[in-house]
Structures are given as structure tokens and as C-alpha cells.
């Protein structure tokens, strides 16, 4: 078998696998056959595999790792020990360097996250931070309207305050009881006489409610409506009597409770 195939200089591209350094014992065997290469590896391209050895000069110029994509140039040499040809690489160029794999916490190997994958994420974070620092005056009008009062501009807050309508219920004012009426009712509770509460009796102590102003009428209508024969004294409204009776009932209940408490303490 010829020691070299008559193919001239051969260039092969593939990935490095089974990279190993020969021991001194194996190196001595190779030196007997005129070879002094210490670095051996398999060059793999799809289903094709080629055993390669680096020359002494090439081994000192390149640093190979498992998985590197390289282009090796050299001659095919016959190995009489294994009865096969191998590539004696004298010139090796790195086409693609294999990146070290990252080991995840769960023990699985995951590819490293490159800078290109992080660029869209960083751009989105920057865009959101700029939107958060935007002044309230620069926001759209509909955003200012639905924003909380703390983040609304002064003009929007004032405008909302003008158009706001109070929804709080209006509590009716209770009539104030006269002190003379309270004294009269207290004396009536202490006496054995039966006292009847009538509107005429209550009118002596309670002030009359203010009358609602009547709309102004033309002089001709006033002359026809008000005549000396038909003019009568205006009567108090019906609801005033109902308010007075309700207030007196409440007062009687309170005085009754006070009297019961006093009797309990005296006993």
C-alpha cells in the first residue's frame, strides 16, 4: 500500500470529535514509524468520519476543543498499524468556535442566551421606563380623565370639580323644642291630671315655620284675587302640625325613659 495517496493537498471541513492527546508510550510507537503527532481527533461531517492527526507545527498554532468547526488541510497518509488512511493536518483554521454550554439548575444543558436575544427585552424595558417617567401634562386627554386625582393635572381636577354633583343625602332639620314647652310637659308628667296635646296648645310654644315666598303677581291679578271681603288669614300648612306631633312624641318617649330611670334609682 502506498504511504500517501496521489491526491495532492486535501482540504476537509468538519467538526472535531474524540479529541485526545497520545501518551508517551503510543508516541514512541508512532516515532518508530516516522510520525511525531501527539494530537488526534475525528473530523465529522454528517455521516462521513475521517481520523486526523496534527503535525507538530499545527499543534502549537491552534487550540482545538470538542465541537469546533474547522477546515483542515494536509495529506492522506496510510497507517500500517490500523490499516487505514488518516489526514495528517498541517494547516488548521477555525471556522466556528464551540461555545461552552451552561448547566441549568435542573441539570439539563441549555444553550447560552446571546446578546441578540436580550436586545428586544432591554428595548421593551427602556420603553416602559420612559413611559412611566412621562409628565401628566404630556399624557393623552382621555388618560388624564380616567387617572386617579393624585396624577391628574390641576386643570383637569378643577374641571372635574366644577361639574361634580354632590350625591350625599340631605338630612332634614328637626324642629327645636321650646324650653317652656319642655317644662310644661315635665310638670304634666309629674301631676295626676290628664293633659291633651292639641295643635292650639302646641302653637303657643313652638315657633311658626317660615312660609314659602309666593310668586309676584301683576297688580291687576292681585286686585282681583285679594279683596277686603274675601281676604282671609293664611292658615299654617298641614305638614307643620305633623312635624310638631312627631317631635312631641319623641320628647314624651325621652322624658318617659328619664322618669323610669329616676324611679329605678330611687327604689
Coordinates of C-alpha atoms in Angstrom, one line a residue:
X1 CA 0.0 0.0 0.0
X2 CA 1.4 3.5 -0.8
X3 CA 2.1 5.6 2.2
X4 CA 0.4 8.6 0.5
X5 CA -2.4 8.8 -2.0
X6 CA -1.6 10.8 -5.1
X7 CA -4.3 13.4 -4.4
X8 CA -2.1 16.3 -3.7
X9 CA -3.1 18.7 -0.9
X10 CA -6.5 17.9 0.6
X11 CA -8.9 20.3 2.5
X12 CA -11.6 18.9 4.6
X13 CA -14.3 20.7 6.7
X14 CA -16.0 19.2 9.7
X15 CA -16.5 19.2 13.4
X16 CA -13.9 18.0 15.9
X17 CA -14.9 14.9 17.9
X18 CA -13.0 12.4 20.1
X19 CA -10.1 14.8 20.7
X20 CA -7.3 13.2 22.6
X21 CA -3.6 13.5 23.4
X22 CA -1.4 10.5 22.9
X23 CA 0.6 9.1 25.8
X24 CA 4.4 8.8 25.7
X25 CA 4.1 5.1 25.0
X26 CA 1.9 5.5 22.0
X27 CA 4.0 8.4 20.9
X28 CA 7.1 6.2 20.9
X29 CA 5.3 3.7 18.6
X30 CA 4.5 6.5 16.2
X31 CA 8.0 7.8 16.2
X32 CA 9.2 4.4 15.1
X33 CA 7.0 4.8 12.0
X34 CA 8.3 8.3 11.4
X35 CA 5.4 10.2 13.0
X36 CA 5.6 12.5 15.9
X37 CA 2.0 13.9 16.2
X38 CA 0.6 13.9 19.7
X39 CA -2.9 15.3 19.0
X40 CA -5.5 13.1 17.3
X41 CA -9.2 13.7 16.6
X42 CA -12.1 12.6 14.4
X43 CA -13.3 15.1 11.8
X44 CA -17.1 14.5 11.3
X45 CA -19.4 15.9 8.6
X46 CA -22.8 14.3 8.5
X47 CA -22.3 10.6 8.0
X48 CA -18.6 10.9 7.0
X49 CA -15.8 10.5 9.5
X50 CA -12.1 11.0 9.0
X51 CA -9.3 10.4 11.5
X52 CA -6.9 13.3 11.7
X53 CA -3.6 14.0 13.3
X54 CA -2.0 17.4 13.8
X55 CA 1.6 18.0 12.8
X56 CA 4.0 19.3 15.4
X57 CA 3.8 22.8 13.9
X58 CA 0.0 22.9 13.6
X59 CA -0.4 21.6 17.2
X60 CA 1.5 24.6 18.5
X61 CA -0.5 27.1 16.5
X62 CA -4.1 26.1 17.1
X63 CA -6.1 25.3 20.3
X64 CA -8.8 22.8 19.4
X65 CA -11.9 21.9 21.5
X66 CA -14.7 19.4 21.1
X67 CA -17.3 20.6 18.8
X68 CA -15.2 23.2 16.9
X69 CA -15.9 23.5 13.2
X70 CA -12.5 23.5 11.4
X71 CA -11.0 23.3 8.0
X72 CA -8.1 21.0 7.9
X73 CA -5.6 20.9 5.1
X74 CA -2.9 18.2 4.6
X75 CA -2.2 14.8 3.0
X76 CA -3.8 11.4 3.4
X77 CA -1.3 9.1 5.0
X78 CA -1.6 5.3 5.4
X79 CA -1.4 3.9 8.9
X80 CA 0.1 0.4 8.8
X81 CA -0.9 -0.3 12.4
X82 CA -4.6 0.2 11.8
X83 CA -4.6 -0.5 8.1
X84 CA -6.4 2.7 7.2
X85 CA -5.7 6.2 5.9
X86 CA -5.7 9.3 8.1
X87 CA -5.3 13.0 7.4
X88 CA -2.0 14.5 8.5
X89 CA -3.2 18.1 9.0
X90 CA -0.5 20.7 8.6
X91 CA -2.8 23.7 8.4
X92 CA -6.0 24.0 10.6
X93 CA -8.3 27.1 10.5
X94 CA -11.2 27.6 13.0
X95 CA -14.5 28.2 11.1
X96 CA -16.8 28.3 14.2
X97 CA -15.7 28.1 17.8
X98 CA -17.9 26.0 20.1
X99 CA -19.3 28.0 23.0
X100 CA -19.2 26.4 26.4
X101 CA -22.6 25.0 27.4
X102 CA -24.4 26.3 30.5
X103 CA -25.6 23.8 33.0
X104 CA -29.1 24.8 34.4
X105 CA -30.2 24.2 38.0
X106 CA -32.2 21.2 37.0
X107 CA -29.2 19.5 35.5
X108 CA -30.2 20.0 31.8
X109 CA -27.9 21.6 29.3
X110 CA -29.4 24.8 27.9
X111 CA -27.9 27.0 25.1
X112 CA -26.5 30.3 26.3
X113 CA -28.7 33.4 25.9
X114 CA -27.0 35.6 23.4
X115 CA -26.9 39.4 23.3
X116 CA -29.3 39.4 20.3
X117 CA -32.0 37.6 22.3
X118 CA -31.6 40.2 25.1
X119 CA -31.8 43.2 22.9
X120 CA -35.6 43.2 22.4
X121 CA -36.2 42.7 26.1
X122 CA -33.9 45.6 27.0
X123 CA -35.6 47.8 24.5
X124 CA -39.1 47.0 25.9
X125 CA -37.9 47.7 29.4
X126 CA -36.4 51.0 28.4
X127 CA -39.7 52.0 26.6
X128 CA -41.8 51.2 29.6
X129 CA -39.5 53.2 31.9
X130 CA -39.7 56.2 29.7
X131 CA -43.5 56.0 29.6
X132 CA -43.5 55.8 33.4
X133 CA -41.5 59.0 33.7
X134 CA -43.8 60.9 31.4
X135 CA -45.3 64.0 32.9
X136 CA -49.1 64.1 33.4
X137 CA -49.4 67.1 31.1
X138 CA -47.9 65.0 28.2
X139 CA -50.4 62.2 28.6
X140 CA -53.5 62.0 26.2
X141 CA -56.6 63.8 27.4
X142 CA -58.6 60.6 27.9
X143 CA -55.8 59.1 30.1
X144 CA -55.9 62.3 32.2
X145 CA -59.6 62.0 32.7
X146 CA -59.5 58.4 34.0
X147 CA -56.3 58.8 36.0
X148 CA -56.5 59.0 39.8
X149 CA -56.8 62.5 41.3
X150 CA -53.2 62.4 42.5
X151 CA -52.0 62.0 38.9
X152 CA -54.4 64.4 37.2
X153 CA -53.2 67.9 36.2
X154 CA -54.6 70.9 38.0
X155 CA -56.8 71.9 35.1
X156 CA -58.5 68.5 34.8
X157 CA -59.0 68.4 38.6
X158 CA -60.6 71.8 38.6
X159 CA -62.8 71.0 35.6
X160 CA -64.0 67.8 37.3
X161 CA -64.7 69.7 40.5
X162 CA -66.9 72.2 38.7
X163 CA -69.1 69.5 37.1
X164 CA -69.2 67.3 40.1
X165 CA -72.7 66.8 41.7
X166 CA -73.0 66.0 45.4
X167 CA -74.7 62.7 46.0
X168 CA -74.8 63.0 49.8
X169 CA -78.4 62.7 51.2
X170 CA -79.7 65.9 52.7
X171 CA -80.9 65.3 56.3
X172 CA -84.0 67.2 57.3
X173 CA -83.6 69.7 60.1
X174 CA -85.5 68.7 63.3
X175 CA -87.6 71.5 64.9
X176 CA -86.1 72.9 68.1
X177 CA -88.3 72.5 71.2
X178 CA -89.0 75.4 73.4
X179 CA -87.7 75.3 77.0
X180 CA -91.1 76.4 78.2
X181 CA -92.8 73.5 76.4
X182 CA -90.3 71.1 78.0
X183 CA -91.0 72.5 81.4
X184 CA -94.8 72.3 80.8
X185 CA -94.6 68.6 79.7
X186 CA -92.4 67.7 82.7
X187 CA -94.9 69.2 85.1
X188 CA -97.7 67.4 83.3
X189 CA -95.9 64.0 83.7
X190 CA -95.4 64.6 87.4
X191 CA -99.1 65.6 88.0
X192 CA -102.1 63.3 88.0
X193 CA -104.1 65.4 85.7
X194 CA -104.7 64.3 82.1
X195 CA -103.2 66.7 79.6
X196 CA -104.4 66.6 76.0
X197 CA -101.9 67.8 73.4
X198 CA -103.7 69.8 70.7
X199 CA -102.4 71.9 67.9
X200 CA -103.7 75.0 69.6
X201 CA -101.7 74.2 72.7
X202 CA -98.5 73.4 70.8
X203 CA -98.8 76.6 68.7
X204 CA -98.3 78.7 71.9
X205 CA -94.8 77.3 72.5
X206 CA -93.5 76.3 69.1
X207 CA -92.5 79.0 66.5
X208 CA -94.2 79.0 63.2
X209 CA -92.2 77.7 60.3
X210 CA -91.2 80.2 57.7
X211 CA -93.7 80.5 54.9
X212 CA -92.7 79.9 51.4
X213 CA -92.5 83.1 49.3
X214 CA -95.4 83.4 46.9
X215 CA -94.6 84.4 43.3
X216 CA -95.2 88.0 42.5
X217 CA -98.5 88.6 40.6
X218 CA -99.4 91.6 38.4
X219 CA -101.3 94.3 40.2
X220 CA -104.5 93.6 38.2
X221 CA -104.5 89.9 39.4
X222 CA -103.6 90.9 42.9
X223 CA -106.6 93.3 43.0
X224 CA -108.9 90.7 41.7
X225 CA -107.6 87.9 44.0
X226 CA -107.3 89.9 47.2
X227 CA -110.4 91.9 48.1
X228 CA -111.5 93.0 51.6
X229 CA -114.4 90.7 51.6
X230 CA -112.5 87.5 50.5
X231 CA -109.1 88.2 52.2
X232 CA -108.6 85.6 54.9
X233 CA -105.8 84.9 57.2
X234 CA -103.4 82.3 55.8
X235 CA -103.5 79.0 57.7
X236 CA -100.4 77.1 58.7
X237 CA -99.6 74.1 56.4
X238 CA -100.7 70.6 57.3
X239 CA -97.1 69.2 57.4
X240 CA -96.1 71.7 60.1
X241 CA -98.6 70.0 62.5
X242 CA -97.3 66.6 61.6
X243 CA -93.7 67.7 62.4
X244 CA -94.8 69.1 65.7
X245 CA -96.7 66.0 66.7
X246 CA -93.7 63.8 65.7
X247 CA -91.3 65.9 67.8
X248 CA -93.6 65.9 70.8
X249 CA -94.0 62.1 70.6
X250 CA -90.2 61.8 70.6
X251 CA -89.9 64.2 73.5
X252 CA -92.5 62.2 75.5
X253 CA -90.7 59.0 74.9
X254 CA -87.4 60.5 76.1
X255 CA -89.0 62.0 79.2
X256 CA -90.7 58.7 80.0
X257 CA -87.3 56.9 79.8
X258 CA -85.8 59.6 82.1
X259 CA -88.6 59.2 84.6
X260 CA -88.2 55.4 84.6
X261 CA -84.5 55.6 85.2
X262 CA -85.1 58.1 88.1
X263 CA -87.7 55.7 89.7
X264 CA -85.3 52.8 89.4
X265 CA -82.5 54.8 91.1
X266 CA -84.8 56.0 93.9
X267 CA -86.1 52.4 94.6

